[in-house]
XYZ file of C-alpha atoms in Angstrom:
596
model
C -4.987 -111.682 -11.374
C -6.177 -110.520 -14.861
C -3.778 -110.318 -17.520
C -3.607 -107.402 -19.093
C -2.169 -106.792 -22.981
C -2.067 -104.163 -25.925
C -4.591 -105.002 -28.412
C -4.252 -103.478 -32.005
C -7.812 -102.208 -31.285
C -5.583 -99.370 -28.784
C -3.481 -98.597 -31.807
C -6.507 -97.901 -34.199
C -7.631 -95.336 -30.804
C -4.117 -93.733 -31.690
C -4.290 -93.359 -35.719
C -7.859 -92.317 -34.876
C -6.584 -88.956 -32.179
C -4.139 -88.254 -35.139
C -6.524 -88.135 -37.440
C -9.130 -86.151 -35.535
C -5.713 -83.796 -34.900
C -4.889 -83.188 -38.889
C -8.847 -82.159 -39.504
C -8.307 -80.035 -36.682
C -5.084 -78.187 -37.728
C -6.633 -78.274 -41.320
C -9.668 -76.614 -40.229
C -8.312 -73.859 -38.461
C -5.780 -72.702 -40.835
C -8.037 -72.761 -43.707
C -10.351 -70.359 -40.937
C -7.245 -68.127 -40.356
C -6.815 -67.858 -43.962
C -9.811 -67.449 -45.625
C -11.445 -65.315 -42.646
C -12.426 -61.735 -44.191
C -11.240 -58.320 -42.253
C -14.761 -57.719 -41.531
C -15.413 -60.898 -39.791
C -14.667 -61.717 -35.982
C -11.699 -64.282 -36.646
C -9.883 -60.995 -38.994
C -8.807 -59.131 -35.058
C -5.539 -59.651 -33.778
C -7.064 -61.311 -30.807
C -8.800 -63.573 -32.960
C -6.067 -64.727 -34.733
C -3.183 -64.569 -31.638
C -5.886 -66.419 -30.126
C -6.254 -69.141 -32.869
C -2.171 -69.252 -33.250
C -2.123 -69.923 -29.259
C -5.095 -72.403 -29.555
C -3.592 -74.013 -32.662
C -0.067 -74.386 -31.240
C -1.953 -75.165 -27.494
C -3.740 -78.012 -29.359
C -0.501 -79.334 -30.882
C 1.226 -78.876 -27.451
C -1.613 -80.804 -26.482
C -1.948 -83.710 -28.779
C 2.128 -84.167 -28.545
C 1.764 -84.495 -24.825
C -0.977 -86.790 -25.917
C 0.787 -89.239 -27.723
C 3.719 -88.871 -25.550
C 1.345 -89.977 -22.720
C -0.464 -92.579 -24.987
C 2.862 -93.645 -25.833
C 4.410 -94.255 -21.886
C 1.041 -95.551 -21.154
C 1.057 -98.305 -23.289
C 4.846 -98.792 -22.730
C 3.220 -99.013 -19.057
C 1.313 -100.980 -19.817
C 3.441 -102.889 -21.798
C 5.712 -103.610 -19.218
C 3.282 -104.593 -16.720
C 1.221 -107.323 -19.177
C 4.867 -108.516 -19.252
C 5.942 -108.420 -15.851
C 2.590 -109.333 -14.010
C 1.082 -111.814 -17.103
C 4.170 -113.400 -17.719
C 6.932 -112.819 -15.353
C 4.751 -113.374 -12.283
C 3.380 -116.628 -13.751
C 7.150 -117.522 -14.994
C 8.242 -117.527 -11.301
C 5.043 -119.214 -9.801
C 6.036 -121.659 -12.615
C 8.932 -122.010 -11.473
C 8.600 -122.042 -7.868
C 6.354 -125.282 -8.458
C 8.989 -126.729 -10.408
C 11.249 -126.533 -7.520
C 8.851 -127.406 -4.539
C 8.356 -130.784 -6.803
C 11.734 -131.062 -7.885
C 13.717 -129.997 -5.095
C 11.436 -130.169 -1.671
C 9.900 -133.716 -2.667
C 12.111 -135.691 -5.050
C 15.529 -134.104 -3.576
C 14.107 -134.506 0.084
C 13.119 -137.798 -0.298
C 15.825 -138.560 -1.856
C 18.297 -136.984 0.830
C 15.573 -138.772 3.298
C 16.580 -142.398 1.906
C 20.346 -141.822 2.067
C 20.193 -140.460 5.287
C 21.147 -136.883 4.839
C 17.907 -135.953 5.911
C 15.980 -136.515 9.294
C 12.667 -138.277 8.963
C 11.010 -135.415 10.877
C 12.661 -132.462 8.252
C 11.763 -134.634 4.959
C 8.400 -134.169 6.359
C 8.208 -130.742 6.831
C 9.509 -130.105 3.538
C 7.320 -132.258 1.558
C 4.062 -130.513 3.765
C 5.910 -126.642 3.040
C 6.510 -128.123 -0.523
C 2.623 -128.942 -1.199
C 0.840 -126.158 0.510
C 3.379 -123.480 -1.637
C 2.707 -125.832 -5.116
C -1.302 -125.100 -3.918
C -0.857 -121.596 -3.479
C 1.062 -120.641 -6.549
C -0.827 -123.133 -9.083
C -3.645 -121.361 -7.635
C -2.656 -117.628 -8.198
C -1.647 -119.210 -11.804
C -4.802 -121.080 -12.746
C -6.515 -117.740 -11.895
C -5.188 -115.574 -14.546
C -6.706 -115.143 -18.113
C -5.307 -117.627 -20.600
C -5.663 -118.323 -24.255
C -6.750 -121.407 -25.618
C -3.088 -122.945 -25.907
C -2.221 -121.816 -22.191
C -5.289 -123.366 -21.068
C -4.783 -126.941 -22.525
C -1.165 -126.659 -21.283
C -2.364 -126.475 -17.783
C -5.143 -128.422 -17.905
C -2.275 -131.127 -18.998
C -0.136 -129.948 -16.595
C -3.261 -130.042 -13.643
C -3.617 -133.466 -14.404
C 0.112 -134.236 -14.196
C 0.302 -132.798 -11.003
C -2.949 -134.236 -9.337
C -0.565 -137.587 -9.873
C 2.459 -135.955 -8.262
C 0.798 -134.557 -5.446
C -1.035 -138.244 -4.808
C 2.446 -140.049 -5.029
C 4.207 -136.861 -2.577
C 1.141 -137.790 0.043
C 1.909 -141.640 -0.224
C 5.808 -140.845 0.431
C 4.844 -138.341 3.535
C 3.064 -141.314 4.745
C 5.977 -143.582 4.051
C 8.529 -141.226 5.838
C 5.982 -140.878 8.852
C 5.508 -144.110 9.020
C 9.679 -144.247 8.850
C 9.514 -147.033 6.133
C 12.838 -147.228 4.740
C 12.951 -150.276 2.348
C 9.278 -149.329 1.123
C 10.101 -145.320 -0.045
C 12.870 -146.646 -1.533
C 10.886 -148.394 -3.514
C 8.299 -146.062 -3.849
C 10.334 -143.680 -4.892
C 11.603 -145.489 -7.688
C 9.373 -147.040 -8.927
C 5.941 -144.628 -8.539
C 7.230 -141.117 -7.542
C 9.979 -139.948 -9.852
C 7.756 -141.333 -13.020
C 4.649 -139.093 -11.707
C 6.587 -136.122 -10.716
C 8.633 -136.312 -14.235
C 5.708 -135.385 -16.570
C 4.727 -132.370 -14.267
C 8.524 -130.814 -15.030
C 7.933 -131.222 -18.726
C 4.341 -129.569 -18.724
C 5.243 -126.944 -16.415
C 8.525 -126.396 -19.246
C 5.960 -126.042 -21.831
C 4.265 -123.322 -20.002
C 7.751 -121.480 -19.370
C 8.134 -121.991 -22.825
C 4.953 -120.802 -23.858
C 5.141 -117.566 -21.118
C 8.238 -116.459 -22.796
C 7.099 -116.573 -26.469
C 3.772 -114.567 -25.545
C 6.350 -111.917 -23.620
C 8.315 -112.146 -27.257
C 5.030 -111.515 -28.718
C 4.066 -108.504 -26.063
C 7.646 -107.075 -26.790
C 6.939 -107.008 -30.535
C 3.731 -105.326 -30.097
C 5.426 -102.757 -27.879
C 7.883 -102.025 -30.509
C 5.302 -101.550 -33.022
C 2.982 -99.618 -30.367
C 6.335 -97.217 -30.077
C 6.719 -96.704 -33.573
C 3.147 -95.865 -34.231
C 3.478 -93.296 -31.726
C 6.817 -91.580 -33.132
C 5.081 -91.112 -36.091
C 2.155 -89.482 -34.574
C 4.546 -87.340 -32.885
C 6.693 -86.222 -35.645
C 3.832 -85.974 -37.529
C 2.468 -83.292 -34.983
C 5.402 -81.547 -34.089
C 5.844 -80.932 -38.030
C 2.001 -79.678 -38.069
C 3.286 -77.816 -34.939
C 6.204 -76.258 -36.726
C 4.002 -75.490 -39.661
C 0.865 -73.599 -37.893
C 3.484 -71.989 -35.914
C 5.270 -70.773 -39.173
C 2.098 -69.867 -40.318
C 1.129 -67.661 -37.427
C 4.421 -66.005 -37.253
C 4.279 -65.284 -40.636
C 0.926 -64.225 -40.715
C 1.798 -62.059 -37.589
C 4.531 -60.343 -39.039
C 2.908 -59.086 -42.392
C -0.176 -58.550 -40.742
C -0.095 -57.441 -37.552
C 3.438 -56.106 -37.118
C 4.397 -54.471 -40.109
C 1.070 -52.361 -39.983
C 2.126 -51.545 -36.279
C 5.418 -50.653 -37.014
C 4.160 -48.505 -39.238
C 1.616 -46.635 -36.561
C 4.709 -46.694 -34.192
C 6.206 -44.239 -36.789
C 3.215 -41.923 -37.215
C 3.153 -42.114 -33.516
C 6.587 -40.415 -33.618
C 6.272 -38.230 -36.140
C 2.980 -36.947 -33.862
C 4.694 -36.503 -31.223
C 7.203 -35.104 -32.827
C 4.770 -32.258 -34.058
C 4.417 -33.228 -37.397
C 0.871 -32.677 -38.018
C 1.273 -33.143 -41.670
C 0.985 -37.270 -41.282
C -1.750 -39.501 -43.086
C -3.027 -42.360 -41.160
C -3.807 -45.583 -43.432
C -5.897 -48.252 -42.362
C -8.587 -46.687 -40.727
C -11.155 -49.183 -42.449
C -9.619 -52.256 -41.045
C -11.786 -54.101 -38.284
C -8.931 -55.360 -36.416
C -7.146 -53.844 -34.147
C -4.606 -51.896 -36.067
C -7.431 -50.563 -37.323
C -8.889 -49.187 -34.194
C -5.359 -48.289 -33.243
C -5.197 -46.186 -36.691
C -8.806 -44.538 -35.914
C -7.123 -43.743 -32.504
C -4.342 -42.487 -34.250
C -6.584 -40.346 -36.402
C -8.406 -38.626 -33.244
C -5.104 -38.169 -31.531
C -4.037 -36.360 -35.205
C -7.446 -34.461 -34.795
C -7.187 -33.650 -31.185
C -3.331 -31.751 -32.182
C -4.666 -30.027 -35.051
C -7.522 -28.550 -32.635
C -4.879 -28.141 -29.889
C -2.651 -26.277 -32.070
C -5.490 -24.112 -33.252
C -6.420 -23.269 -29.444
C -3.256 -22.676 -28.873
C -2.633 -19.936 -31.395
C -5.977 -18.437 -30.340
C -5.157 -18.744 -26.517
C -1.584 -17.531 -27.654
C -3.815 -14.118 -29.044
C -6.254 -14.194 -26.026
C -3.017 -13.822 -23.978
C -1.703 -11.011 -25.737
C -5.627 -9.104 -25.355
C -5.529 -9.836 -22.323
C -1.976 -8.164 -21.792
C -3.154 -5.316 -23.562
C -5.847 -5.079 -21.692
C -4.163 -5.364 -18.207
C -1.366 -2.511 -19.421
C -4.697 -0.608 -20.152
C -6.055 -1.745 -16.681
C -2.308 -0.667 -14.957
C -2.464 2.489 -16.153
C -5.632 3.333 -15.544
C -4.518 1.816 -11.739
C -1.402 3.875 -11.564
C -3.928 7.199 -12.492
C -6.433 6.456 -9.940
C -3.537 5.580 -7.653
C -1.965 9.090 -8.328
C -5.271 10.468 -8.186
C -6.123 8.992 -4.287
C -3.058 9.349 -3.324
C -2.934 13.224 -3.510
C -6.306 13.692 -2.576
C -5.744 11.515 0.844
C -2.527 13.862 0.454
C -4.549 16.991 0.822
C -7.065 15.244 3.131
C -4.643 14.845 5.416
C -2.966 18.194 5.232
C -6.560 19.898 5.510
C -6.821 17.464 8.309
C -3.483 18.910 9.813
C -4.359 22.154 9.314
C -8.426 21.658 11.220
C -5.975 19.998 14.184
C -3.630 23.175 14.461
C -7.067 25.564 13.670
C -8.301 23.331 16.438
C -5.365 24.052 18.697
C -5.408 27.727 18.008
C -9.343 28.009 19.001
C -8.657 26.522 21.621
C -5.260 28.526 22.906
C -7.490 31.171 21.679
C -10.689 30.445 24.047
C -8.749 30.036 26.850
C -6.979 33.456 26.393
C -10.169 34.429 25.783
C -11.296 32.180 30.008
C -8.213 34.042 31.148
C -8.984 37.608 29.812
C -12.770 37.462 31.300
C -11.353 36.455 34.310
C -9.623 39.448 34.497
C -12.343 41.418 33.524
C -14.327 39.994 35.755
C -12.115 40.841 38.069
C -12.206 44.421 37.023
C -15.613 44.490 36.802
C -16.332 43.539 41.090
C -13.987 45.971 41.323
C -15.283 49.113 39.619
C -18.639 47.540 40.906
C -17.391 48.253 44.640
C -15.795 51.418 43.600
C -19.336 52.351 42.102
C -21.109 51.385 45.582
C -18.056 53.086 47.376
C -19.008 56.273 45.468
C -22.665 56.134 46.169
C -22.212 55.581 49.723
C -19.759 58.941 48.941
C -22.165 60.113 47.962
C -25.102 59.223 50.159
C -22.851 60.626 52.888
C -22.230 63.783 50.803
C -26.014 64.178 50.704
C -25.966 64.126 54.655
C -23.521 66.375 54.871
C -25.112 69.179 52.847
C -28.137 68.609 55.197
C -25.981 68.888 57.941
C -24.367 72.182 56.197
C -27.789 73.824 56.342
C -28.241 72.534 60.306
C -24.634 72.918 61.259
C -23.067 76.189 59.180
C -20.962 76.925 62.384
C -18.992 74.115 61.318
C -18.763 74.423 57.504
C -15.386 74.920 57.326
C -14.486 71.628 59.232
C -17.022 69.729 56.591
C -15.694 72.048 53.727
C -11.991 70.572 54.734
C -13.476 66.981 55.112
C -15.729 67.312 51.982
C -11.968 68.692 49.690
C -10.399 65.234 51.394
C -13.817 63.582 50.176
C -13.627 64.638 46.610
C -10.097 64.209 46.283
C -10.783 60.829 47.130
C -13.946 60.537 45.081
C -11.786 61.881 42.193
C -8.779 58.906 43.088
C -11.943 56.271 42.689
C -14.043 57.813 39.588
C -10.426 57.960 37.628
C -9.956 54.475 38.815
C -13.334 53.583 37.884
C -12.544 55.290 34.309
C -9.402 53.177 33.740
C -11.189 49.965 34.808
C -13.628 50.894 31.953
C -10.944 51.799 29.572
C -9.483 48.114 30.609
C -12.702 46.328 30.072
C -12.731 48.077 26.558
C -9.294 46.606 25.734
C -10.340 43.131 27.032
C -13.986 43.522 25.183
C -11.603 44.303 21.965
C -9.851 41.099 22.457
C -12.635 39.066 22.919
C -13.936 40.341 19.488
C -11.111 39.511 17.814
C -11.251 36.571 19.003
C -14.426 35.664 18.530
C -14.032 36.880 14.876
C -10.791 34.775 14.280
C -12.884 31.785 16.058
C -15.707 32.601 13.394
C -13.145 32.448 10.403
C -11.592 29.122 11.860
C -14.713 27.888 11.450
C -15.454 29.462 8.159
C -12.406 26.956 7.070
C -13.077 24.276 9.095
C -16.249 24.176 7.053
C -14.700 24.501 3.892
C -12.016 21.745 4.581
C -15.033 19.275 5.853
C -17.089 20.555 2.603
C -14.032 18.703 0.511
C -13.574 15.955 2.606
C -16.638 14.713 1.547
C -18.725 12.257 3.298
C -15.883 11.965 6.399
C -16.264 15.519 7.233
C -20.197 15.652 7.560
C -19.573 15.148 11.749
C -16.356 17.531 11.232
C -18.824 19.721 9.358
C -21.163 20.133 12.296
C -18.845 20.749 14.963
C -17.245 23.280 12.722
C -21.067 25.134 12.199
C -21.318 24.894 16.421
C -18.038 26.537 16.785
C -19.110 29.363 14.558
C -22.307 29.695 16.175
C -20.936 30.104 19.146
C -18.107 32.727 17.344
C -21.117 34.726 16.512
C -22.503 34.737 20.116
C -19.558 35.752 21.849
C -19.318 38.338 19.018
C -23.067 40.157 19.961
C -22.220 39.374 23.662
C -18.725 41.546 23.156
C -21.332 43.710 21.422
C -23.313 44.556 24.296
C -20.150 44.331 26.922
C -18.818 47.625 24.191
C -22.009 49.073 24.522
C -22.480 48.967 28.104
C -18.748 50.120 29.058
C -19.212 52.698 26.506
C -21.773 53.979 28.653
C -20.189 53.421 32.011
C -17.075 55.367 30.410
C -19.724 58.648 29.950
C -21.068 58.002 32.737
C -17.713 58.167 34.628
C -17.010 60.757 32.937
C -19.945 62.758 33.948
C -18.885 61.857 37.315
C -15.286 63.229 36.772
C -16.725 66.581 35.719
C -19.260 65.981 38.492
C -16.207 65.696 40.953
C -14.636 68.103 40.165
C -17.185 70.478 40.401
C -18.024 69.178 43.845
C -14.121 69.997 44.458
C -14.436 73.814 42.937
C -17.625 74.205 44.877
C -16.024 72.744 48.277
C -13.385 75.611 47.810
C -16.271 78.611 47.377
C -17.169 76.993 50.433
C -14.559 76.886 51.905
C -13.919 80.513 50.268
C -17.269 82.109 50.907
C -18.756 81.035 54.151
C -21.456 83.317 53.659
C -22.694 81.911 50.614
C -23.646 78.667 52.002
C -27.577 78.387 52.108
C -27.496 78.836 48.451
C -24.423 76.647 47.744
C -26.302 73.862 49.933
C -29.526 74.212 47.701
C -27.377 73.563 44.703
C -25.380 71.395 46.878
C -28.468 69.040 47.371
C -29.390 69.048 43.834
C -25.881 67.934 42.526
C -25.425 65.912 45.066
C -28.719 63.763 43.857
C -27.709 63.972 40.408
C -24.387 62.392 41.666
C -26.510 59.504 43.291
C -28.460 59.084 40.244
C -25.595 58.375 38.106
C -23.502 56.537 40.732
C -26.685 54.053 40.640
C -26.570 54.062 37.235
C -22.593 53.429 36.923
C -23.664 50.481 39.852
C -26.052 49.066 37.674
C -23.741 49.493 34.927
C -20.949 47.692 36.120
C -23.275 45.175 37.335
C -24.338 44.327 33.718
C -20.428 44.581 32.781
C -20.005 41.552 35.288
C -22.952 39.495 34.127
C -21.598 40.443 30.505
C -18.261 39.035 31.339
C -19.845 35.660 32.794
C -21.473 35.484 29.750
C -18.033 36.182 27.985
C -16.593 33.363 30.308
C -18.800 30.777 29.405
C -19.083 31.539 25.818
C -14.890 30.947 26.038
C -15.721 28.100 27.753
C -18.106 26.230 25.156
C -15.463 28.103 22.540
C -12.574 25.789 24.462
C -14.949 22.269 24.406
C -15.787 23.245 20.642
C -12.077 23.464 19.752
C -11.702 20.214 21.553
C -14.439 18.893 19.613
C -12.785 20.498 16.254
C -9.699 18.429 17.477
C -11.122 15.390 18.106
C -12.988 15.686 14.337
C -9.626 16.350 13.231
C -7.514 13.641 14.670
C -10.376 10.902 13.768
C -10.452 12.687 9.913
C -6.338 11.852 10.364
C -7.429 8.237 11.117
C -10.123 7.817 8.083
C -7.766 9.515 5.819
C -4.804 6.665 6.938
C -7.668 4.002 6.975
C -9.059 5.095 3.309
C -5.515 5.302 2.034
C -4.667 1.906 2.967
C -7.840 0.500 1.779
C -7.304 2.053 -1.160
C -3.796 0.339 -1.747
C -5.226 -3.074 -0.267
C -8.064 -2.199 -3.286
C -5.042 -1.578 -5.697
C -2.929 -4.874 -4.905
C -6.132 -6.836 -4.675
C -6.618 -5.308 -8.775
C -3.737 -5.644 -9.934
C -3.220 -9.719 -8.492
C -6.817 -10.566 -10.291
C-alpha cells in the first residue's frame, strides 16, 4: 500500500485555477464594457450570453474549489486513515501478538493456566499474524525517519521472533524447568526492545497524522478563500450584468413596449428612437418603424378603399336602377307576349270551332248537293220519258188524253222537284256564304296571328309560318267558295229556266188536254221543248255535279283549316311556354346581377 498525502505543490494547483479565474472574469468584463454597438459582443445575445457564461464560469470555478476542496479533504482523510491509521493498528496488532500471544502465553504456559498444546498454537497464530502485518507495514512508503525506525524495529524483532521459535520448541518439547528459564532470562529481554521500537513508530504515525491534519486545515482555508473570493467576483459580474441589463437592454425595451401601445392604440403620430443601434433593440425599433410604416399605408388604403366602397355603391344604385328599368321593361313585354300569346290560343280555338262549322256545313251541303244531283237525274229521266211520250203522242193520239192526264201528274211533279232543286240551290248559297265568311275571318286570324308573331320576335318565326299556312289556306277556301257561288249561281238560272220550262210544259199539257185536235203541232213543239228541257237538265246534272266536287273541296279545305288551327294552337301554347321560360331566365339573369 502506497501512502498517499497533500503536498503544498496541490495548493500552488489551487492559487494557480484562482488566478487563471480573476484574468478570466477581468477579461470579460473589460470585453462587455468596452465592446462598441457596432461590434458582435454590443447584441443582447452577446452580452446575455457573456453574463450567463461569466456567471456559468463562476458557478463553475465555485463548484471547482468546492470539489478541489472535498477532494483533498478526501484525500486528506484517507492519507490519514490508510497511511497512518492502518499502519497504527498493524502496529499495534504486532505489539499484541508479541506481547500478549507469546510473552502472556508462555507465561500462562509456565504457571499452568495454559495447555502445552494451546501455548503452541498461539505462539504459531502469534508469528504468522506478526509476518503478515509487518509485511503489509514494511510495504508502504516511508520517510527517512520512519524507515530507520523500522529498520531498528526489524532488527528487534528478528531477535524476538528467534527467542518465540526457541520457546515453541521448549513447550513442544514440554520442558518446564528450561522455559522457565528461558523465558526469563532470553525471551522477555528480546521481546522488550521490539515494544519500545514499535512505540516509537506509534509515536511517530500519530505526529505525521498531526502533521496531515494541519495541512488539511490549511488546504481548507486556502480553499474558503478561493471561494469567497469567487462568489464575490460572482456577485460582482452578476451586478454588473444586471445592471448593464437594465439600462441597456430593458429600459430601451420598455420604452418600445410603449410605442408598441401607443401603435396599437392608433396613434400613428409616434417616433421610434434607436433605429441605428446594432443590437437587438435596435432591430426591434427598425421593426417597430415598418410596423409604423405598414399603419400609415394601411390607414391610407383604408380611406381610399373606404372611397372605392362608396363608387362602388354609387355605382351599384346606378346598376339597380338601371336593373329595376330593364326589369320593368321585360316584365311587360313577356306581359304582352303572353297576352298576344293568349289571344293566338283563343284565335286558334276560334279557327278551329270555325273550320269545323265550316266540316259540318259542307257536310250538309254535300248532302244537298247528292240530293239536287238525283233530283237533276230524276228530272232528266222526266224528261227522257217526256220525250217518249210526245213520240208516242204522234203514234198514239187516240190516247192523248190519258198521257195529257199522266203528263199534268208529271209536271206537277216535275214542278215539286225543280222548286226543290231551287231551294237546295238557294241552301247551298247560304252555306257557300258561310264558308266565305269564314274563310275571310280565318284570313284575318291569320292577318293577326302574323302580326302578334311579327312582335314576338325571334319565338314567333315557327308561329309566323303556321300563321302564313293558315292564311293561305283562308285564301283557297275563299276562291273555292268563289267558284261554289258561281256555279250555284248558275244552277239557280238554270232551275229557273226549268221552272218556267215546267210550267210551260204544264200550260201546254192543258191545250192538250183542251184541244185534242191541235196535237201534231203541239207534239212538234212538244219535241223541241222537250230537248231543250234535256239539255238543261244535263246541264243542271253536270252542275250539281261540280257543286258536289266544290263542296269536297270545301270539306277538305275545312279540314286542313281545322289541323292549321291546331297547329296555330300548338304555336301558341309552346309561345306560352318560351314566354314563362324567358321570363324566368330573365329574373334568374336579374338575381344572378344583382348578387355579383
Amino acid at each position: 500500500m502506497q501512502w498517499r498525502r497533500l503536498t503544498p505543490r496541490r495548493n500552488i494547483l489551487s492559487i494557480k485555477c484562482s488566478i487563471i479565474l480573476i484574468c478570466f472574469v477581468h477579461d470579460a468584463m473589460t470585453c462587455n464594457v468596452n465592446a462598441s454597438w457596432n461590434e458582435p459582443m454590443s447584441t443582447v445575445k452577446a452580452r446575455l450570453l457573456v453574463a450567463l457564461s461569466v456567471l456559468c464560469f463562476f458557478l463553475f470555478a465555485i463548484a471547482a474549489t468546492g470539489w478541489l476542496a472535498l477532494g483533498q479533504a478526501h484525500r486528506g482523510m484517507e492519507t490519514v486513515f490508510k497511511d497512518r491509521v492502518v499502519p497504527l493498528r498493524d502496529l499495534k496488532v504486532v505489539s499484541d501478538m508479541f506481547a500478549v500471544n507469546i510473552v502472556d502465553t508462555t507465561h500462562k504456559v509456565r504457571g499452568g493456566g495454559e495447555t502445552w498444546e494451546n501455548g503452541l498454537k498461539s505462539i504459531d497464530a502469534a508469528l504468522g499474524e506478526i509476518a503478515t502485518r509487518w509485511s503489509a507495514f514494511m510495504a508502504t512508503s516511508m520517510n527517512p525517519q520512519e524507515k530507520e525506525l523500522a529498520n531498528e524495529a526489524e532488527r528487534h524483532m528478528g531477535k524476538a521472533r528467534t527467542a518465540a521459535t526457541t520457546a515453541r520448541a521448549l513447550m513442544q518439547a514440554r520442558d518446564q524447568a528450561a522455559l522457565d528459564a528461558f523465558a526469563v532470562s532470553t525471551l522477555y529481554p528480546s521481546i522488550d526492545p521490539v515494544a519500545a521500537a514499535l512505540g516509537k513508530l506509534v509515536d511517530l504515525q500519530l505526529k505525521e497524522a498531526e502533521a496531515e491534519y494541519e495541512r488539511t486545515n490549511m488546504a481548507y482555508d486556502t480553499s474558503r478563500w478561493i471561494l469567497g473570493i469567487a462568489v464575490l467576483l460572482g456577485v460582482l459580474a452578476a451586478a454588473f450584468a444586471v445592471t448593464t441589463t437594465l439600462f441597456r437592454v430593458v429600459g430601451p425595451l420598455r420604452a418600445m413596449a410603449e410605442l408598441m401601445q401607443r401603435l396599437a392604440k392608433g396613434d400613428l403620430g409616434i417616433t421610434v428612437d434607436g433605429t441605428d443601434r446594432m443590437d437587438e433593440v435596435g432591430t426591434l425599433a427598425r421593426s417597430l418603424a415598418v410596423f409604423k410604416d405598414s399603419a400609415v399605408a394601411n390607414r391610407r388604403m383604408e380611406e381610399e378603399q373606404r372611397q372605392e366602397q362608396a363608387r362602388k355603391e354609387a355605382r351599384q344604385a346606378l346598376v339597380e336602377k338601371y336593373i329595376v328599368g330593364f326589369d320593368n321593361t321585360v316584365h311587360a313585354t313577356l306581359k304582352m307576349l303572353a297576352s298576344a300569346a293568349t289571344e293566338m290560343r283563343a284565335t286558334a280555338e276560334s279557327m278551329s270551332s270555325t273550320a269545323e262549322e265550316t266540316s259540318r256545313q259542307a257536310s250538309t251541303v254535300a248532302a244537298a248537293s247528292e240530293q239536287a244531283t238525283t233530283n237533276v237525274q230524276a228530272v232528266a229521266e222526266a224528261t227522257e220519258e217526256l220525250s217518249a211520250s210526245i213520240t208516242e203522242i204522234g203514234r198514239h193520239v187516240a190516247t192523248s188524253t190519258s198521257i195529257a192526264g199522266n203528263a199534268v201528274e208529271e209536271a206537277a211533279r216535275t214542278d215539286r222537284t225543280v222548286q226543290g232543286l231551287a231551294e237546295a240551290g238557294q241552301k247551298i248559297g247560304e252555306v257557300v256564304g258561310l264558308i266565305k265568311a269564314i274563310a275571310d275571318q280565318t284570313n284575318l286570324l291569320a292577318l293577326n296571328a302574323t302580326i302578334e308573331a311579327a312582335r314576338a320576335g325571334e319565338a314567333g318565326k315557327g308561329f309566323a309560318v303556321v300563321a302564313s299556312e293558315v292564311k293561305s289556306l283562308a285564301n283557297q277556301t275563299a276562291k273555292a267558295t268563289e267558284e261554289i257561288a258561281a256555279q250555284i249561281q248558275t244552277i239557280q238560272g238554270v232551275t229557273t229556266e226549268t221552272v218556267r220550262a215546267i210550267k210551260t210544259i204544264g200550260g201546254t199539257i192543258g191545250e192538250i188536254n183542251g184541244i185534242a185536235t191541235t196535237i201534231a203541232a203541239a207534239v212538234e213543239e212538244q219535241g223541241a221543248a222537250t230537248g231543250e228541257i234535256a239539255r238543261n237538265v244535263q246541264q243542271a246534272a253536270h252542275g250539281t255535279t261540280e257543286v258536289s266536287g266544290s263542296i269536297v273541296q270545301v270539306h277538305q279545305a275545312a279540314v286542313e283549316t281545322g289541323s292549321a288551327a291546331s297547329q296555330v294552337l300548338s304555336s301558341a301554347e309552346e309561345l306560352s311556354r318560351q314566354a314563362e321560360t324567358l321570363r324566368l331566365e330573365v329574373e334568374r339573369f336579374l338575381v344572378n346581377i344583382r348578387a355579383a
